[in-house]
Coordinates of C-alpha atoms in Angstrom, one line a residue:
M9 CA 0.0 0.0 0.0
E10 CA 1.1 3.5 -0.7
R11 CA 2.7 5.4 2.2
N12 CA 0.0 6.5 4.6
R13 CA 0.0 10.3 4.7
V14 CA -1.7 10.7 8.0
H15 CA 0.8 12.5 10.3
S16 CA -1.3 13.1 13.4
M17 CA -4.8 12.8 14.9
D18 CA -5.5 16.2 13.6
S19 CA -4.8 15.2 10.0
R20 CA -7.6 12.7 10.1
K21 CA -10.0 15.6 10.1
P22 CA -11.1 17.1 6.7
V23 CA -9.1 20.3 7.5
Y24 CA -6.3 20.5 10.0
T25 CA -3.1 22.4 11.0
E26 CA 0.5 21.3 10.4
K27 CA 1.7 22.9 13.6
T28 CA 5.4 22.9 12.7
E29 CA 4.6 25.2 9.8
C30 CA 2.4 27.6 11.7
Q31 CA 4.0 31.1 12.0
D32 CA 1.6 32.5 14.6
C33 CA 0.3 35.3 12.3
F34 CA -3.3 34.6 13.4
K35 CA -4.5 35.3 9.9
C36 CA -6.7 32.2 10.1
V37 CA -8.3 33.6 13.3
R38 CA -9.1 36.8 11.5
K39 CA -10.5 35.1 8.4
C40 CA -12.3 32.1 10.0
P41 CA -16.0 33.0 9.9
V42 CA -16.8 31.0 13.0
K43 CA -13.5 31.5 14.9
A44 CA -12.9 27.7 15.0
I45 CA -9.3 28.3 15.9
E46 CA -7.6 27.7 19.2
I47 CA -4.2 29.1 20.0
E48 CA -1.7 27.2 22.2
E49 CA 1.9 28.4 22.6
G50 CA 1.4 30.8 19.7
R51 CA 0.4 28.0 17.3
A52 CA -3.1 28.0 15.7
S53 CA -4.9 24.7 15.5
I54 CA -8.4 24.0 14.3
A55 CA -11.1 23.3 16.9
S56 CA -13.0 20.6 15.2
D57 CA -16.0 20.9 17.4
L58 CA -16.5 24.5 16.2
C59 CA -15.4 24.0 12.6
I60 CA -17.7 23.8 9.6
F61 CA -14.9 22.7 7.3
C62 CA -15.5 25.3 4.8
G63 CA -11.7 25.4 4.0
H64 CA -11.5 29.1 4.1
C65 CA -8.5 29.0 6.5
V66 CA -6.6 26.8 3.9
D67 CA -7.3 29.5 1.3
V68 CA -5.8 32.3 3.3
C69 CA -2.9 30.6 5.2
S70 CA 0.2 32.1 3.7
T71 CA 2.5 29.4 5.2
K72 CA 0.3 26.5 4.0
A73 CA 0.1 25.3 7.6
K74 CA -3.7 24.8 7.2
K75 CA -4.2 21.8 5.0
V76 CA -7.1 19.8 3.5
R77 CA -6.8 16.1 4.3
D78 CA -5.0 14.2 1.6
D79 CA -7.2 11.2 0.6
L80 CA -5.4 10.4 -2.7
Y81 CA -3.9 7.2 -1.3
R82 CA -7.4 6.1 -0.3
A83 CA -8.7 6.6 -3.8
K84 CA -5.8 4.6 -5.3
E85 CA -6.4 1.8 -2.8
L86 CA -10.1 1.8 -3.7
L87 CA -9.2 1.3 -7.3
R88 CA -7.2 -1.8 -6.3
Q89 CA -9.9 -3.2 -4.1
K90 CA -13.0 -2.5 -6.2
Q91 CA -13.7 -4.0 -9.6
R92 CA -15.7 -0.9 -10.7
V93 CA -15.1 2.6 -9.4
L94 CA -17.0 5.6 -10.7
V95 CA -16.2 9.3 -10.5
S96 CA -18.7 11.9 -9.4
I97 CA -17.2 15.1 -10.7
S98 CA -18.4 18.6 -9.6
P99 CA -19.9 20.8 -12.4
S100 CA -17.4 23.4 -11.5
Y101 CA -14.8 21.3 -13.4
V102 CA -15.6 23.5 -16.4
G103 CA -13.8 26.4 -14.7
E104 CA -11.0 24.4 -13.2
F105 CA -10.3 22.7 -16.6
A106 CA -11.2 25.5 -18.9
G107 CA -10.4 24.7 -22.4
V108 CA -10.5 20.9 -21.8
E109 CA -13.3 19.1 -23.6
P110 CA -15.4 16.8 -21.3
S111 CA -14.4 13.8 -23.5
H112 CA -10.7 14.5 -23.0
L113 CA -11.1 14.8 -19.2
I114 CA -13.2 11.6 -19.1
S115 CA -10.5 9.8 -21.1
A116 CA -7.8 11.1 -18.6
L117 CA -9.8 9.9 -15.6
K118 CA -10.3 6.5 -17.2
K119 CA -6.5 6.2 -17.7
L120 CA -6.2 6.6 -13.9
G121 CA -8.2 3.5 -13.6
F122 CA -11.8 4.7 -13.2
A123 CA -14.5 2.7 -14.9
A124 CA -16.8 5.7 -15.7
V125 CA -17.4 9.3 -15.0
S126 CA -20.7 10.9 -14.0
E127 CA -21.7 14.5 -13.3
T128 CA -22.7 15.5 -9.8
S129 CA -25.1 17.8 -11.5
L130 CA -27.4 14.8 -12.0
G131 CA -27.8 14.7 -8.2
A132 CA -28.4 18.4 -8.2
Q133 CA -31.3 18.0 -10.7
Q134 CA -32.9 15.5 -8.3
V135 CA -32.5 18.0 -5.5
S136 CA -34.1 20.8 -7.5
A137 CA -37.0 18.6 -8.4
R138 CA -37.5 17.6 -4.8
V139 CA -37.3 21.2 -3.5
A140 CA -39.8 22.3 -6.1
E141 CA -42.2 19.6 -4.9
Q142 CA -41.7 20.8 -1.3
L143 CA -42.3 24.5 -2.2
Q144 CA -45.5 23.6 -4.0
Q145 CA -46.8 21.4 -1.2
S146 CA -45.8 23.7 1.7
D147 CA -46.7 27.2 2.7
A148 CA -43.7 27.7 5.0
K149 CA -42.6 31.3 5.2
L150 CA -38.9 30.4 5.2
T151 CA -37.1 27.6 3.4
I152 CA -33.4 27.2 3.4
S153 CA -31.4 25.1 1.0
S154 CA -29.4 22.0 2.1
A155 CA -27.1 21.9 -0.9
C156 CA -23.9 23.2 0.7
P157 CA -22.8 21.0 3.6
A158 CA -20.6 23.7 5.2
A159 CA -23.4 26.3 5.1
V160 CA -25.9 23.7 6.6
D161 CA -23.5 22.9 9.4
F162 CA -23.1 26.6 10.2
V163 CA -26.9 27.2 10.5
Q164 CA -27.4 24.0 12.5
K165 CA -24.5 24.8 14.9
Y166 CA -24.6 28.5 15.2
L167 CA -28.2 29.5 14.2
P168 CA -30.2 26.7 15.7
D169 CA -33.4 28.9 15.7
Q170 CA -33.4 28.7 11.8
A171 CA -32.3 25.0 11.5
D172 CA -35.8 23.7 11.2
S173 CA -36.2 25.8 8.0
I174 CA -33.5 23.8 6.2
T175 CA -35.0 21.3 3.7
P176 CA -34.5 17.7 4.9
I177 CA -33.0 16.7 1.6
L178 CA -29.6 15.2 0.9
S179 CA -26.9 17.3 -0.8
P180 CA -26.5 17.0 -4.6
L181 CA -23.4 14.9 -4.1
L182 CA -25.1 12.4 -1.7
S183 CA -28.2 12.3 -3.9
H184 CA -26.0 11.6 -6.9
C185 CA -24.3 8.7 -5.0
R186 CA -27.6 7.2 -4.2
L187 CA -28.7 7.5 -7.9
L188 CA -25.5 5.9 -9.1
R189 CA -25.8 3.0 -6.6
K190 CA -29.4 2.4 -7.7
I191 CA -28.3 2.2 -11.4
Y192 CA -25.0 0.4 -11.1
G193 CA -25.4 -1.5 -7.8
D194 CA -24.1 -1.1 -4.2
D195 CA -20.9 -2.9 -4.9
I196 CA -19.4 0.0 -6.9
G197 CA -16.9 2.4 -5.5
I198 CA -17.6 6.2 -5.8
V199 CA -14.9 8.9 -5.7
F200 CA -16.0 12.6 -5.7
I201 CA -13.7 15.2 -7.3
G202 CA -14.4 18.9 -6.7
P203 CA -13.5 22.2 -5.2
C204 CA -14.8 21.6 -1.7
A205 CA -13.2 20.5 1.6
A206 CA -16.6 20.0 3.3
K207 CA -17.3 17.1 0.9
K208 CA -14.7 15.1 2.8
R209 CA -16.9 15.6 5.9
E210 CA -19.8 14.1 3.9
A211 CA -17.7 11.1 3.0
D212 CA -16.9 10.6 6.7
R213 CA -20.5 10.8 7.7
H214 CA -21.9 8.7 4.8
P215 CA -19.4 5.9 4.0
D216 CA -22.3 3.8 2.7
L217 CA -22.8 6.3 -0.1
L218 CA -19.5 8.0 -0.8
D219 CA -16.1 6.2 -0.5
V220 CA -13.6 9.0 -1.0
S221 CA -13.7 12.7 -1.7
L222 CA -10.8 14.3 -3.6
T223 CA -10.2 17.9 -4.5
F224 CA -9.3 19.4 -7.8
Q225 CA -5.8 20.0 -6.4
D226 CA -5.5 16.3 -5.6
L227 CA -6.5 15.5 -9.2
H228 CA -3.9 17.8 -10.7
R229 CA -1.2 16.2 -8.6
W230 CA -2.4 12.7 -9.6
F231 CA -2.3 13.6 -13.2
H232 CA 1.2 15.0 -12.7
E233 CA 2.4 11.8 -11.0
E234 CA 1.1 9.6 -13.8
G235 CA 2.3 11.9 -16.6
I236 CA -1.2 12.5 -17.9
D237 CA -2.2 15.7 -19.7
P238 CA -6.0 15.8 -20.3
L239 CA -5.5 18.2 -23.3
S240 CA -3.4 15.6 -25.1
M241 CA -5.7 12.7 -24.6
L242 CA -7.3 11.0 -27.6
P243 CA -10.9 10.1 -26.4
G244 CA -12.8 7.2 -27.7
G245 CA -16.4 6.9 -28.6
D246 CA -17.4 5.8 -25.1
D247 CA -15.8 8.7 -23.3
T248 CA -19.0 10.3 -22.3
F249 CA -20.7 11.0 -19.0
V250 CA -22.8 8.2 -17.6
P251 CA -25.7 7.5 -17.3
E252 CA -26.2 10.7 -19.3
A253 CA -25.0 14.3 -19.5
A254 CA -26.6 16.7 -17.0
N255 CA -28.7 19.7 -18.0
E256 CA -29.9 22.4 -15.6
G257 CA -28.0 21.0 -12.7
A258 CA -24.8 22.3 -14.2
L259 CA -25.8 25.8 -12.9
Y260 CA -25.3 24.8 -9.2
P261 CA -21.6 26.0 -8.9
V262 CA -22.6 29.7 -9.4
E263 CA -24.4 31.9 -6.9
G264 CA -28.1 31.7 -7.6
G265 CA -27.7 28.7 -9.9
M266 CA -29.9 26.5 -7.7
N267 CA -32.6 29.1 -7.6
E268 CA -32.6 29.3 -11.4
T269 CA -33.1 25.5 -11.7
I270 CA -36.0 25.4 -9.2
R271 CA -37.9 28.2 -11.1
L272 CA -37.9 25.9 -14.2
F273 CA -40.3 23.5 -12.4
G274 CA -43.3 25.7 -12.0
D275 CA -44.9 28.9 -11.0
F276 CA -43.3 30.3 -7.9
S277 CA -44.5 33.8 -8.1
D278 CA -45.4 33.8 -4.4
V279 CA -41.9 32.8 -3.4
R280 CA -39.0 35.3 -3.2
F281 CA -35.7 33.5 -4.1
M282 CA -32.6 34.8 -2.5
T283 CA -28.9 33.8 -2.4
L284 CA -26.6 34.3 0.6
A285 CA -23.0 33.5 -0.3
G286 CA -20.4 33.5 2.4
V287 CA -20.8 32.6 6.1
Y288 CA -20.6 36.3 7.2
C289 CA -23.5 37.1 4.9
I290 CA -25.6 34.2 6.1
N291 CA -24.9 35.2 9.7
R292 CA -25.9 38.8 9.1
A293 CA -29.1 37.9 7.2
L294 CA -30.4 35.2 9.5
T295 CA -29.2 36.0 13.0
G296 CA -32.2 37.1 15.2
L297 CA -34.6 36.7 12.3
N298 CA -38.2 36.3 13.4
I299 CA -39.9 34.3 10.7
D300 CA -43.3 35.7 11.6
E301 CA -42.1 39.1 10.4
L302 CA -41.6 37.9 6.8
N303 CA -44.3 39.3 4.5
T304 CA -43.8 36.8 1.8
R305 CA -42.6 33.2 1.3
V306 CA -38.8 33.1 1.0
F307 CA -36.4 30.4 -0.3
V308 CA -32.8 31.1 0.6
E309 CA -30.0 29.4 -1.3
I310 CA -27.1 29.4 1.3
L311 CA -23.5 28.9 0.2
A312 CA -20.4 28.9 2.5
C313 CA -18.1 30.4 -0.2
Q314 CA -18.3 33.8 -1.7
G315 CA -18.2 33.1 -5.4
S316 CA -19.9 29.7 -4.8
C317 CA -18.3 26.3 -5.7
V318 CA -16.7 27.5 -8.9
H319 CA -14.4 29.6 -6.7
G320 CA -14.1 27.1 -3.8
P321 CA -11.0 26.8 -1.5
C322 CA -9.6 23.8 -3.4
T323 CA -9.6 25.3 -6.9
S324 CA -6.4 26.5 -8.5
K325 CA -8.0 30.0 -9.2
K326 CA -5.9 30.4 -12.3
R327 CA -8.1 33.2 -13.7
P328 CA -10.7 35.7 -12.6
Y329 CA -13.9 34.2 -11.0
L330 CA -16.1 36.0 -13.6
L331 CA -14.6 34.0 -16.4
D332 CA -15.2 30.7 -14.6
E333 CA -18.8 31.7 -13.9
L334 CA -19.3 32.5 -17.5
E335 CA -17.8 29.2 -18.5
V336 CA -20.5 27.5 -16.3
Y337 CA -23.3 29.4 -18.1
N338 CA -21.9 28.8 -21.5
R339 CA -21.5 25.1 -21.1
A340 CA -24.8 24.3 -19.2
N341 CA -27.4 22.8 -21.4
V342 CA -30.4 24.4 -19.6
P343 CA -33.8 23.6 -21.1
T344 CA -36.0 26.4 -22.2
G345 CA -39.5 26.7 -20.7
R346 CA -41.0 24.7 -17.9
I347 CA -39.6 21.2 -17.2
E348 CA -40.8 18.1 -15.5
R349 CA -38.4 15.7 -13.8
N350 CA -39.2 12.7 -11.6
V351 CA -37.3 12.1 -8.4
L352 CA -35.8 8.7 -9.1
V353 CA -34.4 7.9 -5.6
E354 CA -35.2 8.6 -2.0
I355 CA -33.1 11.6 -1.1
D356 CA -34.6 12.8 2.1
G357 CA -32.6 12.2 5.3
L358 CA -30.4 15.3 5.9
H359 CA -27.7 14.8 8.6
R360 CA -28.6 16.8 11.7
E361 CA -25.8 18.5 13.6
A362 CA -26.4 19.4 17.2
P363 CA -26.2 23.1 18.1
L364 CA -23.2 24.3 20.0
P365 CA -23.8 24.8 23.7
V366 CA -24.0 28.4 24.7
Q367 CA -21.4 29.4 27.2
H368 CA -22.3 32.2 29.5
H369 CA -19.7 34.4 31.3
T370 CA -20.3 36.9 34.0
E371 CA -19.3 40.5 33.6
E372 CA -16.7 40.0 36.3
Q373 CA -15.1 37.1 34.4
I374 CA -15.0 39.1 31.2
R375 CA -13.5 42.1 33.0
K376 CA -10.7 39.9 34.5
A377 CA -10.0 38.4 31.1
L378 CA -9.8 41.9 29.6
Q379 CA -7.3 42.9 32.2
Q380 CA -5.0 40.2 30.8
V381 CA -4.7 42.3 27.6
G382 CA -4.4 45.6 29.4
A383 CA -8.0 46.7 29.0
L384 CA -8.5 48.0 32.5
H385 CA -11.3 50.4 31.6
E386 CA -14.0 50.5 28.9
E387 CA -12.1 53.1 27.0
D388 CA -9.2 50.7 26.7
E389 CA -11.3 48.3 24.6
L390 CA -10.1 49.4 21.1
N391 CA -12.0 46.6 19.2
C392 CA -9.2 46.9 16.5
G393 CA -9.6 43.3 15.4
G394 CA -5.9 42.7 15.2
C395 CA -6.2 39.6 17.3
G396 CA -8.7 38.1 14.8
Y397 CA -11.8 38.7 16.9
D398 CA -14.2 41.5 16.1
T399 CA -14.3 42.9 19.6
C400 CA -12.1 42.8 22.8
R401 CA -15.0 41.2 24.6
T402 CA -15.1 38.4 22.0
L403 CA -11.4 37.8 22.6
A404 CA -12.1 37.8 26.4
R405 CA -14.6 35.0 26.0
A406 CA -12.1 33.1 23.9
L407 CA -9.5 33.6 26.6
L408 CA -12.0 32.2 29.2
T409 CA -12.7 29.1 27.1
G410 CA -9.0 28.5 26.6
R411 CA -9.0 29.1 22.8
A412 CA -7.0 32.3 22.8
E413 CA -3.9 33.7 24.5
P414 CA -3.2 37.3 25.7
T415 CA -0.3 37.6 23.3
M416 CA -2.8 37.7 20.5
C417 CA -3.6 41.3 21.4
L418 CA -1.2 43.3 19.3
S419 CA -2.2 46.5 20.9
H420 CA -1.3 45.1 24.3
L421 CA 2.0 43.7 23.1
R422 CA 2.9 47.1 21.6
K423 CA 2.1 48.9 24.8
L424 CA 4.2 46.3 26.8
A425 CA 7.1 46.7 24.4
Q426 CA 6.9 50.5 24.7
K427 CA 6.8 50.4 28.5
K428 CA 9.9 48.1 28.5
A429 CA 11.7 50.4 26.1
N430 CA 10.8 53.4 28.2
A431 CA 12.0 51.7 31.3
L432 CA 15.4 50.8 29.7
L433 CA 15.8 54.3 28.4
R434 CA 15.0 55.8 31.8
C435 CA 17.2 53.5 33.9
I436 CA 20.2 52.8 31.7
P437 CA 23.2 54.8 33.0
M438 CA 24.4 55.8 29.5
S439 CA 23.0 58.4 27.2
V440 CA 20.8 56.9 24.5
V441 CA 19.3 58.6 21.4
I442 CA 17.4 57.2 18.5
V443 CA 17.6 59.1 15.2
G444 CA 15.7 58.9 11.9
T445 CA 16.7 59.4 8.3
D446 CA 16.3 63.2 8.6
M447 CA 18.9 63.2 11.4
K448 CA 16.2 64.3 13.8
V449 CA 15.7 62.8 17.3
I450 CA 13.0 60.3 17.5
E451 CA 13.5 59.5 21.2
C452 CA 16.2 59.9 23.9
N453 CA 16.7 59.6 27.6
E454 CA 17.4 62.2 30.3
N455 CA 21.1 61.3 30.4
F456 CA 21.4 62.3 26.8
I457 CA 19.8 65.6 27.4
Q458 CA 22.0 66.3 30.5
M459 CA 25.2 65.4 28.6
F460 CA 25.3 68.5 26.4
D461 CA 25.1 72.2 26.8
E462 CA 22.3 74.5 28.1
E463 CA 20.9 74.9 24.5
S464 CA 19.9 71.2 24.6
L465 CA 18.1 71.7 27.9
F466 CA 16.3 74.7 26.4
T467 CA 15.3 72.7 23.3
N468 CA 14.0 70.0 25.6
Q469 CA 11.6 72.5 27.2
V470 CA 10.3 73.3 23.8
H471 CA 10.2 69.7 22.5
P472 CA 9.8 67.2 25.4
G473 CA 12.2 64.4 25.0
L474 CA 14.0 66.4 22.3
E475 CA 11.6 64.8 19.8
G476 CA 12.2 66.4 16.4
A477 CA 15.4 68.2 17.5
C478 CA 18.2 68.3 14.9
L479 CA 21.0 66.0 16.1
E480 CA 23.7 68.0 14.3
K481 CA 23.0 70.9 16.8
L482 CA 23.2 68.6 19.8
V483 CA 26.3 66.4 19.3
P484 CA 29.6 67.2 17.6
F485 CA 29.9 63.8 16.0
S486 CA 26.6 63.5 14.2
D487 CA 28.6 62.5 11.1
L488 CA 29.0 59.1 12.6
F489 CA 25.2 58.7 12.9
H490 CA 24.9 59.7 9.2
A491 CA 27.5 57.2 8.2
V492 CA 25.6 54.3 9.9
L493 CA 22.4 55.4 8.3
L494 CA 24.0 55.3 4.9
T495 CA 26.0 52.1 5.2
G496 CA 24.1 50.1 7.8
Q497 CA 27.4 49.2 9.4
D498 CA 27.7 49.7 13.2
I499 CA 30.4 52.0 14.6
H500 CA 32.2 51.8 17.9
R501 CA 34.7 54.3 19.3
D502 CA 36.3 53.6 22.6
A503 CA 37.8 57.0 23.1
L504 CA 36.5 59.8 20.8
H505 CA 38.2 63.1 21.6
I506 CA 35.9 66.1 21.0
N507 CA 36.4 69.6 22.4
N508 CA 38.4 68.5 25.5
K509 CA 35.9 65.7 26.0
I510 CA 36.4 62.0 25.6
Y511 CA 33.4 59.8 24.7
N512 CA 32.8 56.1 24.4
V513 CA 30.4 55.9 21.4
T514 CA 28.4 53.0 19.9
I515 CA 26.1 53.7 17.0
F516 CA 24.0 50.8 15.7
T517 CA 21.3 50.1 13.1
I518 CA 17.7 49.6 14.2
E519 CA 16.1 49.7 10.8
T520 CA 18.5 49.6 7.9
N521 CA 18.9 53.0 6.3
Q522 CA 15.9 54.2 8.3
V523 CA 16.5 54.4 12.0
V524 CA 19.8 54.2 14.1
G525 CA 20.5 54.3 17.8
G526 CA 23.4 55.6 19.7
V527 CA 24.7 54.8 23.2
I528 CA 27.1 57.4 24.5
L529 CA 29.2 57.6 27.6
D530 CA 31.3 60.6 28.8
V531 CA 34.6 59.0 29.9
T532 CA 36.5 62.2 30.1
G533 CA 37.3 61.9 33.8
T534 CA 38.2 58.2 33.6
E535 CA 40.3 58.7 30.5
M536 CA 42.2 61.7 31.9
H537 CA 43.1 59.8 35.0
R538 CA 44.2 56.9 32.8
E539 CA 46.4 59.2 30.8
Q540 CA 48.0 60.6 34.0
I541 CA 48.8 57.1 35.1
A542 CA 50.2 56.3 31.8
Q543 CA 52.4 59.4 31.9
R544 CA 53.7 58.6 35.4
A545 CA 54.4 55.0 34.3
K546 CA 56.4 56.3 31.3
Q547 CA 58.5 58.5 33.7
V548 CA 59.2 55.6 36.1
I549 CA 60.1 53.3 33.2
R550 CA 62.5 55.9 31.8
K551 CA 64.2 56.4 35.2
N552 CA 64.5 52.6 35.6
L553 CA 66.2 52.4 32.2
E554 CA 68.7 55.1 33.2
T555 CA 69.5 53.2 36.4
V556 CA 70.0 50.1 34.4
Q557 CA 72.3 51.9 32.0
E558 CA 74.4 53.3 34.9
I559 CA 74.7 49.8 36.5
A560 CA 75.8 48.4 33.2
F561 CA 78.5 51.1 32.8
R562 CA 79.8 50.5 36.3
L563 CA 79.9 46.8 35.6
G564 CA 81.8 47.4 32.4
E565 CA 84.6 49.3 34.3
N566 CA 84.9 46.6 36.9
M567 CA 85.1 44.0 34.3
A568 CA 88.0 45.9 32.6
D569 CA 90.0 46.0 35.9
T570 CA 89.4 42.4 36.5
E571 CA 90.6 41.5 33.0
I572 CA 93.9 43.3 33.5
L573 CA 94.5 41.6 36.8
L574 CA 93.9 38.2 35.4
R575 CA 96.2 38.9 32.5
S576 CA 99.0 39.9 34.8
L577 CA 98.6 36.7 36.8
A578 CA 98.6 34.7 33.7
Y579 CA 101.8 36.1 32.3
G580 CA 103.7 36.6 35.6
F581 CA 103.7 40.4 35.7
T582 CA 104.9 42.2 38.9
T583 CA 103.1 44.9 40.7
K584 CA 105.6 47.4 39.2
D585 CA 104.9 46.1 35.7
I586 CA 101.2 46.3 36.3
N587 CA 101.5 49.9 37.5
L588 CA 103.7 50.7 34.5
L589 CA 101.1 49.1 32.1
E590 CA 98.3 51.0 33.7
Q591 CA 100.3 54.3 33.4
T592 CA 100.9 53.5 29.7
E593 CA 97.2 52.8 29.1
D594 CA 96.3 56.1 30.9
D595 CA 98.7 58.1 28.8
A596 CA 97.4 56.5 25.7
N597 CA 93.8 57.3 26.7
A598 CA 94.8 60.8 27.6
S599 CA 96.5 61.4 24.3

């Protein structure tokens, strides 16, 4: 069997996080429509109990830490185990494989080992027919579509008051699977291929109907591995969709496509058809809705993705969405006039998801949680959304449930960093100054102000902290700051002599070519004392050298006398001879 790609318990979910690749940017928190993200040690993982598996976090994750479960190995294994495996392909394939004729794509899929290819749109047509029946038989004020599994999960989990308005009908995919099994038998294998991560959730929930769900991205990778190019395929006469090509169901991948198909089944002049695309849009439209306030019957097509399926999270998005949507309309073989279609299989039996329990927190608990992010008072609640949550109180609730961390509050972190920087500037014994590209002071400490002349102190009274003051008027070595700004190379001077002063100076880059900092220490007293010691040491050394030279001279004289004496003894000279020899040497020296 091919290597199992499951790396962890999380990766068994339709959508999961590869934690080692997460860069704690919290972008997934900001973009997740239901905040199904929990942060632990700065890493964002998916809270499966909250998730609707729309896959939007996968779409926005810049580090690709959010992933859709890879089921390609399962599809290959299914082909080895089953004698006959069919593909149910999403109608949005016309945008994903723009320019590829259906027969070419079918031929390519058959080369992978599939027995036949069928359009999921056939199931969509069954759903439209069943919904039309329901609308004709019912006088319900509000009816919500059940076609998008992620959108249905959202309403059932987060808007339970509206859940009963969802049609109890299987999704187009599951309806298609039931239709295929009725026609070809329960012993077939079925693999769905499309743009949706939530379809993997359907495969998990209904293994009796759907064996494996793949994404278009999986299919592209599979084609690449096998060296198959759909454009270059030579289709045969049997490379057609089974049991037949779809008609109006091909409109389902675009916003409002389902509504258009339902209208083909009769007169629905008393029903207002609406489309809500995107979870945020669904939430705004249905939250707090009192059905009794509706003045007409309403059918709402709900879709978790803006742009609908043709622009789903698992598409390659090679071109503008408008072109893909036009491709759907151009290729759909929609009948003109009213149509009649029998519902061939039983497709009632929608999966019911339990609503999430509502967690209540007291005002005191929320206030304590807000204190963790520095919001001590109501005016401190900025509601900036930098943490990913819409309001500070929403973040506080996430903190109380353990799904968030205080470090997610960027405003709080910025304030903490500023406080630490201010404390360092205030307490450090050296003079510190920060300068921008215009050579003007951005920030400095009191020691820097006190280091220079009275003009600096006067400037400080005009501009607190010397902010905006020209550095060239404050320090006599501003050229060093300018050099670091230009080169980006740090400069250190142990003893810089300027105007009878000696400075220890370190100038360093904070932002290359933009901001530099300087740490300055007046070492005049220390260096002057050191120079005095050095001068005294030189005098002592010189005197010692003179003494040594004197000793050496005296030792030289004594050595000469000794040498004469030894010679006399060696050659038998008398005292008189020695005296005569010395006199002769003295006369010679005198002359």
